[in-house]
Amino acid sequence: MTYENPYMNGQIWPELNILEILRQRNPLVICITNDVVRTFTANGLLAIGASPVMSECSEDLKDLIVHASALLINIGTLTPDKVSYYKDAIALAKKHEVPIVLDPVGCHAGAYRLSVVLDLIKTGEISLVRGNQSEIKAIYDALSPNNQADTSTTGKGVDGGQIEDSAVIAYRLARLINCPVVATGEEDYVSDGTRVFAVPHGHPIMTAVTGTGCLLGAVLAAFFSAYYPCKNRLSMGEFLAYALAYYGLAGESAVHLSGVKPGSFGVAFMDALYTIDDAVLKSENRIRPLVVPDQLEVYFISGTQDVELNENRLLSIVEDACRGGVTCFQFREKGAGTLVGQQKLELAQQLKQICAKYNVLYIINDDVDLAMAVNADGVHVGQEDMRLEEVRNLVGHKVVGISIHSVEELHKTDVIYADCVGVGPMYATSSKPDAQEPCGPERVAELQAEGLTLPCVGIGGITLDNAKPILEAGACGVAIISAIAHADNPYEAVQQFKHLVDSTK
């Protein structure tokens, strides 16, 4: 929606027309894909407005890659010769700065397939991994640094089952391999390592039609060509969520036209991909922002009021904290002498750059206008601030956090519009002069017993010495101000909190 933002001097963000941009650009997508789905993939790419080309040898690829907008590597029909070609293709794509989408078909079903996928990922050149939830879990389990991952999988052959906590796995894998991850299932999840989104998959009949999963990899590859004009508005995660929303919507639309008939569905699906436009895509609110527990583990909150009104010191502390491993940073600029207007905007933009550098979730406290102006990852509001429904209507798919202090507040809060909760104050605090009386760690368990299911953090007066009971009570993490902002070494302070959280899990 359009509204007057005081930080934007009368300017407004342009309309998001992702499909229009893609179709105008008519991106060339080179598909190294399996023998079974070539025709379906080519027709699907043509239907969305892209130009497909299938390639099977390095000599051919050398001529094509210079014109390409993206490269798809789908390992569906795997042979040793193809593995060599995949690696040649990755090297050529790197040389010409062409994004690469990897579809690890069936890598959960056999050691050889998984080893090939891991070798390709370890090149460090993959731009997006798209697999079903079983495939994504298999990759994460193989790469997980703690060696405690559950190596069991579901599904048979190249089919995948629904994996519990797939959103968490997608987030962790995206951070581990430093590229976005899409995990498809009954509900699809996408993470760019900072944000996480859930999108309805479409219709179950899609799993009964060979090629719909493989085509999705090609569609995501085509969408890369449309990201640059949208990058100031959308994170990569949200952008890819729109691509998933479009694809799922096409599946549902096709069933509406053809009925639940696999043969008819394929034709109707192509028609739906061709006819759906941005107006339809935006009118269907299919994207659901998620906060996974990992994102809240070490939640740092600060503003210039916490560092003697010294902007440079704040920037330095936040960078040290991000290097140390904070999982979320909230910019809270409140109190006498703090920044307003253009100065606050400029500092918020600098803090956003630091958080983006380290894939740290970036939240603005209370100021929805500022969060929109700098395109922060989210906003946190208190009980006395704007109503949650109004906040959600303004910020769209950004993270929305809410403070809850008591069971009474929980019952009167429309938590359906929120993604995470701050509970407190846990202990007495000097960082927030208007803080309520301490409620103690037991408040976390009390709220959860009363129906709070959103991930939450404890906040208020938290130190290394008193943080553990909050985590044991059921909080995903701890929100810290002074113990990091006033630490002699913020980097080490964060490391200590991170170790505490990890050891308490």
Short mmCIF file of N, CA, C and O in Angstrom, two decimals, residues 380-481:
data_model
loop_
_atom_site.label_atom_id
_atom_site.label_comp_id
_atom_site.label_asym_id
_atom_site.label_seq_id
_atom_site.Cartn_x
_atom_site.Cartn_y
_atom_site.Cartn_z
N HIS A 380 9.92 -4.23 15.48
CA HIS A 380 9.42 -4.71 16.76
C HIS A 380 8.62 -3.59 17.41
O HIS A 380 9.08 -2.45 17.48
N VAL A 381 7.42 -3.93 17.90
CA VAL A 381 6.56 -2.91 18.51
C VAL A 381 6.16 -3.34 19.91
O VAL A 381 6.14 -4.53 20.24
N GLY A 382 5.82 -2.35 20.73
CA GLY A 382 5.35 -2.60 22.08
C GLY A 382 3.84 -2.59 22.15
O GLY A 382 3.15 -2.29 21.18
N GLN A 383 3.33 -2.89 23.32
CA GLN A 383 1.88 -2.95 23.52
C GLN A 383 1.21 -1.60 23.33
O GLN A 383 0.04 -1.54 22.96
N GLU A 384 1.93 -0.53 23.57
CA GLU A 384 1.34 0.80 23.47
C GLU A 384 1.55 1.44 22.10
O GLU A 384 1.18 2.59 21.89
N ASP A 385 2.19 0.72 21.20
CA ASP A 385 2.47 1.27 19.88
C ASP A 385 1.34 0.92 18.91
O ASP A 385 0.25 0.53 19.32
N MET A 386 1.61 1.03 17.63
CA MET A 386 0.61 0.76 16.60
C MET A 386 0.04 -0.65 16.72
O MET A 386 0.75 -1.60 17.06
N ARG A 387 -1.24 -0.81 16.42
CA ARG A 387 -1.88 -2.13 16.45
C ARG A 387 -1.19 -3.08 15.48
O ARG A 387 -0.78 -2.69 14.40
N LEU A 388 -1.10 -4.34 15.90
CA LEU A 388 -0.37 -5.32 15.10
C LEU A 388 -0.94 -5.47 13.69
O LEU A 388 -0.20 -5.62 12.73
N GLU A 389 -2.24 -5.45 13.56
CA GLU A 389 -2.83 -5.60 12.23
C GLU A 389 -2.41 -4.44 11.33
O GLU A 389 -2.12 -4.64 10.14
N GLU A 390 -2.37 -3.23 11.87
CA GLU A 390 -1.93 -2.08 11.09
C GLU A 390 -0.46 -2.21 10.70
O GLU A 390 -0.07 -1.89 9.58
N VAL A 391 0.34 -2.68 11.65
CA VAL A 391 1.77 -2.89 11.37
C VAL A 391 1.92 -3.88 10.22
O VAL A 391 2.65 -3.63 9.25
N ARG A 392 1.21 -5.00 10.31
CA ARG A 392 1.32 -6.03 9.26
C ARG A 392 0.88 -5.48 7.91
O ARG A 392 1.52 -5.75 6.88
N ASN A 393 -0.18 -4.71 7.88
CA ASN A 393 -0.65 -4.16 6.62
C ASN A 393 0.38 -3.23 5.99
O ASN A 393 0.48 -3.13 4.76
N LEU A 394 1.15 -2.54 6.82
CA LEU A 394 2.16 -1.61 6.31
C LEU A 394 3.43 -2.32 5.88
O LEU A 394 4.02 -1.97 4.86
N VAL A 395 3.88 -3.30 6.65
CA VAL A 395 5.21 -3.87 6.40
C VAL A 395 5.17 -5.11 5.53
O VAL A 395 6.23 -5.61 5.12
N GLY A 396 4.00 -5.63 5.22
CA GLY A 396 3.91 -6.78 4.33
C GLY A 396 4.58 -8.01 4.91
O GLY A 396 4.20 -8.50 5.96
N HIS A 397 5.61 -8.49 4.22
CA HIS A 397 6.24 -9.75 4.61
C HIS A 397 7.45 -9.57 5.51
O HIS A 397 8.23 -10.52 5.69
N LYS A 398 7.64 -8.39 6.07
CA LYS A 398 8.73 -8.21 7.02
C LYS A 398 8.40 -8.94 8.33
O LYS A 398 7.24 -9.21 8.64
N VAL A 399 9.43 -9.21 9.11
CA VAL A 399 9.24 -9.79 10.43
C VAL A 399 8.54 -8.77 11.33
O VAL A 399 8.89 -7.59 11.34
N VAL A 400 7.57 -9.22 12.08
CA VAL A 400 6.89 -8.38 13.06
C VAL A 400 7.06 -9.01 14.44
O VAL A 400 6.64 -10.15 14.67
N GLY A 401 7.70 -8.28 15.34
CA GLY A 401 7.87 -8.72 16.71
C GLY A 401 6.99 -7.91 17.64
O GLY A 401 6.69 -6.74 17.37
N ILE A 402 6.58 -8.52 18.75
CA ILE A 402 5.71 -7.84 19.70
C ILE A 402 6.20 -8.14 21.12
O ILE A 402 6.63 -9.25 21.41
N SER A 403 6.11 -7.14 21.99
CA SER A 403 6.44 -7.34 23.41
C SER A 403 5.21 -7.83 24.15
O SER A 403 4.11 -7.26 24.01
N ILE A 404 5.38 -8.86 24.94
CA ILE A 404 4.29 -9.36 25.79
C ILE A 404 4.85 -9.57 27.20
O ILE A 404 5.87 -10.24 27.37
N HIS A 405 4.16 -8.98 28.18
CA HIS A 405 4.67 -9.01 29.55
C HIS A 405 3.88 -9.93 30.46
O HIS A 405 4.36 -10.30 31.53
N SER A 406 2.66 -10.28 30.05
CA SER A 406 1.80 -11.03 30.97
C SER A 406 0.82 -11.89 30.18
O SER A 406 0.63 -11.72 28.97
N VAL A 407 0.17 -12.79 30.90
CA VAL A 407 -0.86 -13.63 30.30
C VAL A 407 -2.01 -12.77 29.79
O VAL A 407 -2.59 -13.02 28.72
N GLU A 408 -2.35 -11.71 30.55
CA GLU A 408 -3.43 -10.82 30.14
C GLU A 408 -3.10 -10.16 28.79
O GLU A 408 -3.97 -10.07 27.91
N GLU A 409 -1.86 -9.71 28.64
CA GLU A 409 -1.47 -9.11 27.36
C GLU A 409 -1.49 -10.13 26.24
O GLU A 409 -1.86 -9.81 25.10
N LEU A 410 -1.08 -11.35 26.53
CA LEU A 410 -1.11 -12.40 25.50
C LEU A 410 -2.52 -12.57 24.98
O LEU A 410 -2.75 -12.65 23.76
N HIS A 411 -3.50 -12.63 25.86
CA HIS A 411 -4.87 -12.90 25.44
C HIS A 411 -5.51 -11.73 24.70
O HIS A 411 -6.45 -11.93 23.91
N LYS A 412 -4.99 -10.52 24.90
CA LYS A 412 -5.58 -9.38 24.19
C LYS A 412 -4.77 -8.97 22.95
O LYS A 412 -5.13 -8.02 22.26
N THR A 413 -3.70 -9.71 22.66
CA THR A 413 -2.83 -9.39 21.53
C THR A 413 -3.18 -10.25 20.31
O THR A 413 -3.33 -11.47 20.44
N ASP A 414 -3.31 -9.62 19.16
CA ASP A 414 -3.59 -10.37 17.92
C ASP A 414 -2.28 -10.98 17.39
O ASP A 414 -1.70 -10.51 16.41
N VAL A 415 -1.82 -12.03 18.06
CA VAL A 415 -0.52 -12.62 17.72
C VAL A 415 -0.51 -13.23 16.31
O VAL A 415 0.55 -13.53 15.78
N ILE A 416 -1.68 -13.38 15.72
CA ILE A 416 -1.74 -13.90 14.35
C ILE A 416 -0.97 -13.00 13.39
O ILE A 416 -0.51 -13.44 12.34
N TYR A 417 -0.82 -11.73 13.75
CA TYR A 417 -0.12 -10.79 12.87
C TYR A 417 1.37 -10.65 13.23
O TYR A 417 2.07 -9.85 12.61
N ALA A 418 1.83 -11.41 14.21
CA ALA A 418 3.23 -11.32 14.64
C ALA A 418 3.99 -12.58 14.25
O ALA A 418 3.40 -13.62 13.93
N ASP A 419 5.32 -12.49 14.30
CA ASP A 419 6.19 -13.61 13.96
C ASP A 419 7.06 -14.07 15.13
O ASP A 419 7.57 -15.18 15.13
N CYS A 420 7.27 -13.17 16.10
CA CYS A 420 8.08 -13.52 17.25
C CYS A 420 7.71 -12.60 18.41
O CYS A 420 7.05 -11.57 18.21
N VAL A 421 8.15 -12.97 19.60
CA VAL A 421 7.72 -12.27 20.82
C VAL A 421 8.92 -12.01 21.71
O VAL A 421 9.80 -12.86 21.86
N GLY A 422 8.94 -10.82 22.31
CA GLY A 422 9.89 -10.50 23.36
C GLY A 422 9.17 -10.52 24.69
O GLY A 422 8.15 -9.84 24.86
N VAL A 423 9.66 -11.32 25.63
CA VAL A 423 9.01 -11.48 26.94
C VAL A 423 9.90 -10.87 28.01
O VAL A 423 11.10 -11.18 28.08
N GLY A 424 9.32 -10.03 28.85
CA GLY A 424 10.13 -9.43 29.89
C GLY A 424 9.41 -8.32 30.61
O GLY A 424 8.20 -8.11 30.42
N PRO A 425 10.16 -7.57 31.44
CA PRO A 425 11.59 -7.79 31.70
C PRO A 425 11.84 -9.01 32.58
O PRO A 425 11.13 -9.22 33.56
N MET A 426 12.86 -9.79 32.19
CA MET A 426 13.22 -10.96 32.98
C MET A 426 13.71 -10.55 34.36
O MET A 426 13.34 -11.12 35.38
N TYR A 427 14.60 -9.53 34.33
CA TYR A 427 15.21 -9.06 35.57
C TYR A 427 15.19 -7.53 35.57
O TYR A 427 14.84 -6.91 34.55
N ALA A 428 15.57 -6.93 36.67
CA ALA A 428 15.66 -5.48 36.73
C ALA A 428 16.66 -4.98 35.70
O ALA A 428 17.71 -5.59 35.48
N THR A 429 16.33 -3.87 35.04
CA THR A 429 17.19 -3.34 34.00
C THR A 429 17.28 -1.83 34.08
O THR A 429 16.30 -1.15 34.42
N SER A 430 18.45 -1.31 33.74
CA SER A 430 18.64 0.15 33.68
C SER A 430 18.64 0.66 32.26
O SER A 430 18.70 1.85 32.01
N SER A 431 18.55 -0.27 31.28
CA SER A 431 18.61 0.12 29.87
C SER A 431 17.31 0.70 29.36
O SER A 431 17.27 1.36 28.33
N LYS A 432 16.21 0.43 30.06
CA LYS A 432 14.90 0.92 29.64
C LYS A 432 14.22 1.55 30.84
O LYS A 432 13.63 0.85 31.68
N PRO A 433 14.28 2.88 30.95
CA PRO A 433 13.75 3.56 32.14
C PRO A 433 12.28 3.27 32.42
O PRO A 433 11.85 3.29 33.57
N ASP A 434 11.48 3.02 31.36
CA ASP A 434 10.05 2.81 31.56
C ASP A 434 9.68 1.33 31.65
O ASP A 434 8.52 0.95 31.47
N ALA A 435 10.67 0.48 31.94
CA ALA A 435 10.41 -0.95 32.00
C ALA A 435 9.46 -1.29 33.14
O ALA A 435 9.44 -0.64 34.19
N GLN A 436 8.66 -2.34 32.93
CA GLN A 436 7.76 -2.81 33.97
C GLN A 436 8.53 -3.58 35.03
O GLN A 436 9.73 -3.81 34.92
N GLU A 437 7.82 -4.01 36.06
CA GLU A 437 8.44 -4.81 37.11
C GLU A 437 8.92 -6.14 36.52
O GLU A 437 8.26 -6.72 35.66
N PRO A 438 10.07 -6.66 36.99
CA PRO A 438 10.58 -7.94 36.47
C PRO A 438 9.56 -9.06 36.67
O PRO A 438 8.86 -9.12 37.69
N CYS A 439 9.48 -9.92 35.66
CA CYS A 439 8.53 -11.03 35.73
C CYS A 439 9.23 -12.37 35.91
O CYS A 439 8.59 -13.37 36.27
N GLY A 440 10.55 -12.42 35.64
CA GLY A 440 11.30 -13.64 35.84
C GLY A 440 11.16 -14.63 34.70
O GLY A 440 10.21 -14.58 33.92
N PRO A 441 12.12 -15.57 34.57
CA PRO A 441 12.10 -16.56 33.49
C PRO A 441 10.84 -17.40 33.45
O PRO A 441 10.44 -17.88 32.39
N GLU A 442 10.22 -17.60 34.63
CA GLU A 442 9.03 -18.45 34.66
C GLU A 442 7.89 -17.89 33.80
O GLU A 442 6.99 -18.62 33.41
N ARG A 443 7.96 -16.59 33.46
CA ARG A 443 6.90 -16.00 32.63
C ARG A 443 6.90 -16.62 31.24
O ARG A 443 5.84 -16.75 30.61
N VAL A 444 8.07 -17.01 30.75
CA VAL A 444 8.13 -17.64 29.42
C VAL A 444 7.32 -18.93 29.40
O VAL A 444 6.46 -19.14 28.54
N ALA A 445 7.57 -19.80 30.38
CA ALA A 445 6.84 -21.06 30.46
C ALA A 445 5.36 -20.82 30.68
O ALA A 445 4.50 -21.54 30.13
N GLU A 446 5.03 -19.81 31.47
CA GLU A 446 3.64 -19.49 31.77
C GLU A 446 2.90 -19.08 30.49
O GLU A 446 1.77 -19.54 30.23
N LEU A 447 3.52 -18.24 29.68
CA LEU A 447 2.89 -17.80 28.43
C LEU A 447 2.74 -18.96 27.46
O LEU A 447 1.72 -19.08 26.77
N GLN A 448 3.73 -19.82 27.38
CA GLN A 448 3.64 -20.97 26.49
C GLN A 448 2.55 -21.94 26.94
O GLN A 448 1.85 -22.52 26.11
N ALA A 449 2.39 -22.08 28.22
CA ALA A 449 1.33 -22.92 28.74
C ALA A 449 -0.05 -22.34 28.42
O ALA A 449 -1.04 -23.08 28.30
N GLU A 450 -0.12 -21.03 28.25
CA GLU A 450 -1.37 -20.35 27.93
C GLU A 450 -1.61 -20.23 26.43
O GLU A 450 -2.53 -19.54 26.00
N GLY A 451 -0.73 -20.86 25.63
CA GLY A 451 -1.00 -20.91 24.20
C GLY A 451 -0.03 -20.16 23.30
O GLY A 451 -0.24 -20.10 22.08
N LEU A 452 1.01 -19.54 23.85
CA LEU A 452 1.99 -18.85 23.01
C LEU A 452 2.82 -19.88 22.26
O LEU A 452 3.54 -20.68 22.86
N THR A 453 2.71 -19.86 20.94
CA THR A 453 3.47 -20.81 20.11
C THR A 453 4.55 -20.13 19.28
O THR A 453 5.41 -20.80 18.73
N LEU A 454 4.51 -18.81 19.17
CA LEU A 454 5.52 -18.10 18.40
C LEU A 454 6.88 -18.20 19.10
O LEU A 454 6.94 -18.25 20.33
N PRO A 455 7.97 -18.21 18.35
CA PRO A 455 9.29 -18.21 18.99
C PRO A 455 9.47 -16.94 19.81
O PRO A 455 9.01 -15.86 19.41
N CYS A 456 10.11 -17.07 20.97
CA CYS A 456 10.23 -15.90 21.84
C CYS A 456 11.62 -15.79 22.43
O CYS A 456 12.38 -16.77 22.49
N VAL A 457 11.95 -14.58 22.85
CA VAL A 457 13.20 -14.31 23.56
C VAL A 457 12.86 -13.65 24.89
O VAL A 457 11.87 -12.94 25.01
N GLY A 458 13.71 -13.91 25.87
CA GLY A 458 13.62 -13.17 27.11
C GLY A 458 14.43 -11.90 27.01
O GLY A 458 15.48 -11.88 26.35
N ILE A 459 13.96 -10.83 27.64
CA ILE A 459 14.64 -9.53 27.56
C ILE A 459 14.58 -8.85 28.92
O ILE A 459 13.63 -9.02 29.68
N GLY A 460 15.62 -8.10 29.23
CA GLY A 460 15.63 -7.28 30.43
C GLY A 460 16.63 -7.75 31.47
O GLY A 460 16.44 -8.79 32.09
N GLY A 461 17.72 -6.99 31.62
CA GLY A 461 18.68 -7.25 32.68
C GLY A 461 19.45 -8.54 32.53
O GLY A 461 19.94 -9.11 33.52
N ILE A 462 19.60 -9.03 31.29
CA ILE A 462 20.21 -10.34 31.08
C ILE A 462 21.73 -10.25 31.01
O ILE A 462 22.29 -9.41 30.31
N THR A 463 22.38 -11.15 31.75
CA THR A 463 23.83 -11.28 31.75
C THR A 463 24.18 -12.75 31.54
O THR A 463 23.29 -13.63 31.54
N LEU A 464 25.46 -13.03 31.38
CA LEU A 464 25.88 -14.42 31.25
C LEU A 464 25.50 -15.23 32.48
O LEU A 464 25.20 -16.43 32.38
N ASP A 465 25.47 -14.60 33.63
CA ASP A 465 25.21 -15.33 34.87
C ASP A 465 23.74 -15.70 35.06
O ASP A 465 23.44 -16.65 35.78
N ASN A 466 22.84 -14.94 34.42
CA ASN A 466 21.42 -15.22 34.66
C ASN A 466 20.65 -15.63 33.42
O ASN A 466 19.41 -15.74 33.45
N ALA A 467 21.34 -15.87 32.31
CA ALA A 467 20.66 -16.17 31.04
C ALA A 467 20.14 -17.60 30.97
O ALA A 467 19.09 -17.86 30.37
N LYS A 468 20.83 -18.53 31.59
CA LYS A 468 20.49 -19.96 31.41
C LYS A 468 19.07 -20.30 31.83
O LYS A 468 18.36 -21.03 31.11
N PRO A 469 18.56 -19.80 32.97
CA PRO A 469 17.19 -20.13 33.35
C PRO A 469 16.15 -19.69 32.33
O PRO A 469 15.09 -20.32 32.20
N ILE A 470 16.44 -18.63 31.59
CA ILE A 470 15.50 -18.15 30.56
C ILE A 470 15.40 -19.17 29.42
O ILE A 470 14.32 -19.49 28.93
N LEU A 471 16.54 -19.69 29.03
CA LEU A 471 16.58 -20.69 27.97
C LEU A 471 15.93 -21.99 28.44
O LEU A 471 15.18 -22.63 27.69
N GLU A 472 16.18 -22.36 29.66
CA GLU A 472 15.60 -23.59 30.21
C GLU A 472 14.09 -23.47 30.37
O GLU A 472 13.37 -24.48 30.34
N ALA A 473 13.59 -22.25 30.51
CA ALA A 473 12.15 -22.03 30.63
C ALA A 473 11.43 -22.17 29.30
O ALA A 473 10.20 -22.24 29.26
N GLY A 474 12.18 -22.18 28.19
CA GLY A 474 11.56 -22.38 26.89
C GLY A 474 11.79 -21.30 25.87
O GLY A 474 11.30 -21.38 24.74
N ALA A 475 12.55 -20.25 26.23
CA ALA A 475 12.85 -19.19 25.26
C ALA A 475 13.83 -19.71 24.21
O ALA A 475 14.70 -20.53 24.51
N CYS A 476 13.69 -19.21 22.98
CA CYS A 476 14.62 -19.58 21.90
C CYS A 476 15.99 -18.92 22.09
O CYS A 476 17.00 -19.43 21.59
N GLY A 477 15.99 -17.78 22.77
CA GLY A 477 17.23 -17.05 22.93
C GLY A 477 17.07 -15.93 23.93
O GLY A 477 16.04 -15.82 24.61
N VAL A 478 18.09 -15.11 24.01
CA VAL A 478 18.09 -14.00 24.96
C VAL A 478 18.38 -12.69 24.22
O VAL A 478 19.22 -12.65 23.33
N ALA A 479 17.65 -11.65 24.61
CA ALA A 479 17.85 -10.32 24.05
C ALA A 479 18.71 -9.52 25.03
O ALA A 479 18.37 -9.41 26.21
N ILE A 480 19.80 -8.96 24.53
CA ILE A 480 20.82 -8.36 25.40
C ILE A 480 21.11 -6.94 24.96
O ILE A 480 21.21 -6.67 23.75
N ILE A 481 21.26 -6.05 25.92
CA ILE A 481 21.67 -4.67 25.62
C ILE A 481 23.03 -4.42 26.27
O ILE A 481 24.06 -4.51 25.64
#
